[in-house]
Short mmCIF file of C-alpha atoms in Angstrom, two decimals:
data_model
loop_
_atom_site.label_atom_id
_atom_site.label_comp_id
_atom_site.label_asym_id
_atom_site.label_seq_id
_atom_site.Cartn_x
_atom_site.Cartn_y
_atom_site.Cartn_z
CA MET J 1 44.34 158.45 124.10
CA LYS J 2 46.99 155.49 123.51
CA TYR J 3 50.34 156.25 124.88
CA LYS J 4 53.04 155.96 122.09
CA PRO J 5 56.53 155.68 123.30
CA TYR J 6 59.21 157.74 121.86
CA VAL J 7 61.74 155.15 120.74
CA ILE J 8 65.37 156.47 120.47
CA CYS J 9 68.51 154.27 119.53
CA GLY J 10 71.98 155.20 120.58
CA VAL J 11 75.28 154.23 118.37
CA CYS J 12 78.73 154.79 119.55
CA THR J 13 81.17 154.83 116.89
CA HIS J 14 84.96 155.39 116.06
CA ASN J 15 86.17 154.29 112.60
CA HIS J 16 83.75 151.62 112.14
CA ALA J 17 82.46 152.47 108.80
CA VAL J 18 82.49 148.62 107.51
CA LEU J 19 80.60 147.38 110.58
CA LEU J 20 78.22 150.58 110.81
CA GLU J 21 76.62 149.82 107.40
CA TYR J 22 75.72 146.19 108.66
CA CYS J 23 74.53 147.71 111.97
CA LEU J 24 72.39 150.29 110.33
CA LYS J 25 71.00 147.77 108.07
CA TYR J 26 69.77 145.59 110.84
CA LEU J 27 68.59 148.44 113.15
CA SER J 28 66.24 149.52 110.17
CA ARG J 29 64.64 146.11 110.52
CA LEU J 30 63.70 146.17 114.08
CA THR J 31 60.30 146.93 115.33
CA PRO J 32 59.05 149.22 116.72
CA ARG J 33 60.85 151.57 114.46
CA PHE J 34 63.14 153.97 116.05
CA ASP J 35 61.63 157.57 116.15
CA LYS J 36 65.30 158.76 116.14
CA ILE J 37 68.99 157.37 116.28
CA ILE J 38 71.54 159.29 118.05
CA PHE J 39 75.06 158.74 116.92
CA ALA J 40 78.04 159.67 119.16
CA GLU J 41 81.10 159.80 116.70
CA ASN J 42 84.63 160.01 118.15
CA ASN J 43 86.52 161.90 115.25
CA SER J 44 86.61 158.96 112.64
CA VAL J 45 88.85 159.27 109.89
CA ASP J 46 87.29 156.69 107.74
CA GLU J 47 83.97 156.94 105.94
CA THR J 48 81.96 156.60 109.30
CA LEU J 49 80.51 160.20 108.71
CA GLU J 50 79.56 159.53 105.17
CA ILE J 51 77.59 156.49 106.17
CA ILE J 52 75.77 158.26 109.03
CA LYS J 53 74.71 161.15 106.57
CA LYS J 54 73.61 158.90 104.01
CA PHE J 55 71.66 156.87 106.37
CA ASN J 56 67.76 157.70 105.50
CA CYS J 57 66.25 158.14 109.09
CA SER J 58 65.69 160.76 111.76
CA LYS J 59 68.80 161.07 113.52
CA GLU J 60 71.34 163.40 115.25
CA LEU J 61 75.01 163.33 115.33
CA ILE J 62 77.17 164.19 118.40
CA ARG J 63 80.71 164.67 117.51
CA PHE J 64 83.38 164.71 120.20
CA TRP J 65 87.26 164.40 120.26
CA VAL J 66 89.42 162.83 122.76
CA ARG J 67 93.05 163.12 123.09
CA GLN J 68 95.23 160.61 121.46
CA ASP J 69 96.63 159.27 124.63
CA ALA J 70 93.18 159.12 126.23
CA ILE J 71 93.01 155.35 126.61
CA LYS J 72 96.52 155.49 128.14
CA ILE J 73 95.31 158.09 130.75
CA ALA J 74 91.83 156.48 131.31
CA GLY J 75 93.62 153.08 131.60
CA ASN J 76 90.96 151.28 129.78
CA PRO J 77 89.31 151.67 126.45
CA HIS J 78 85.90 151.15 127.80
CA GLU J 79 86.20 154.55 129.48
CA ILE J 80 85.83 156.41 126.00
CA ILE J 81 82.86 154.20 125.19
CA GLY J 82 81.20 155.11 128.68
CA ILE J 83 81.72 158.90 127.79
CA ALA J 84 80.02 158.50 124.15
CA ARG J 85 77.18 156.56 126.01
CA GLN J 86 76.98 159.43 128.60
CA PHE J 87 76.63 162.12 125.57
CA ILE J 88 73.91 159.96 124.12
CA LEU J 89 71.76 159.42 127.37
CA GLU J 90 71.94 163.13 128.10
CA ARG J 91 70.53 164.03 124.70
CA ALA J 92 67.90 161.30 124.91
CA ARG J 93 66.79 162.50 128.18
CA LYS J 94 66.22 165.90 126.65
CA LEU J 95 64.29 164.56 123.87
CA ASN J 96 62.32 162.38 125.99
CA PRO J 97 62.05 163.74 129.81
#
């Protein structure tokens, strides 16, 4: 039996509806095709959720909220991205141990 890897893509987003449409358009063209896309969405107030929901693929959505002053407390906006990425990695490990 030939081994077929389970391919997962992770996308972190927060209020990037315009860029997200382009991102998903190009992700859909890649090969091998993703078996699942996991989105980590940080309380967006634009059309980000609607774009994720209408995208036709196998997907999961992880929503999380950070405090308004989280970047000030963390000292770096990349800390929030790191948290989102960690959510995605933990979920991917459960799907594909």
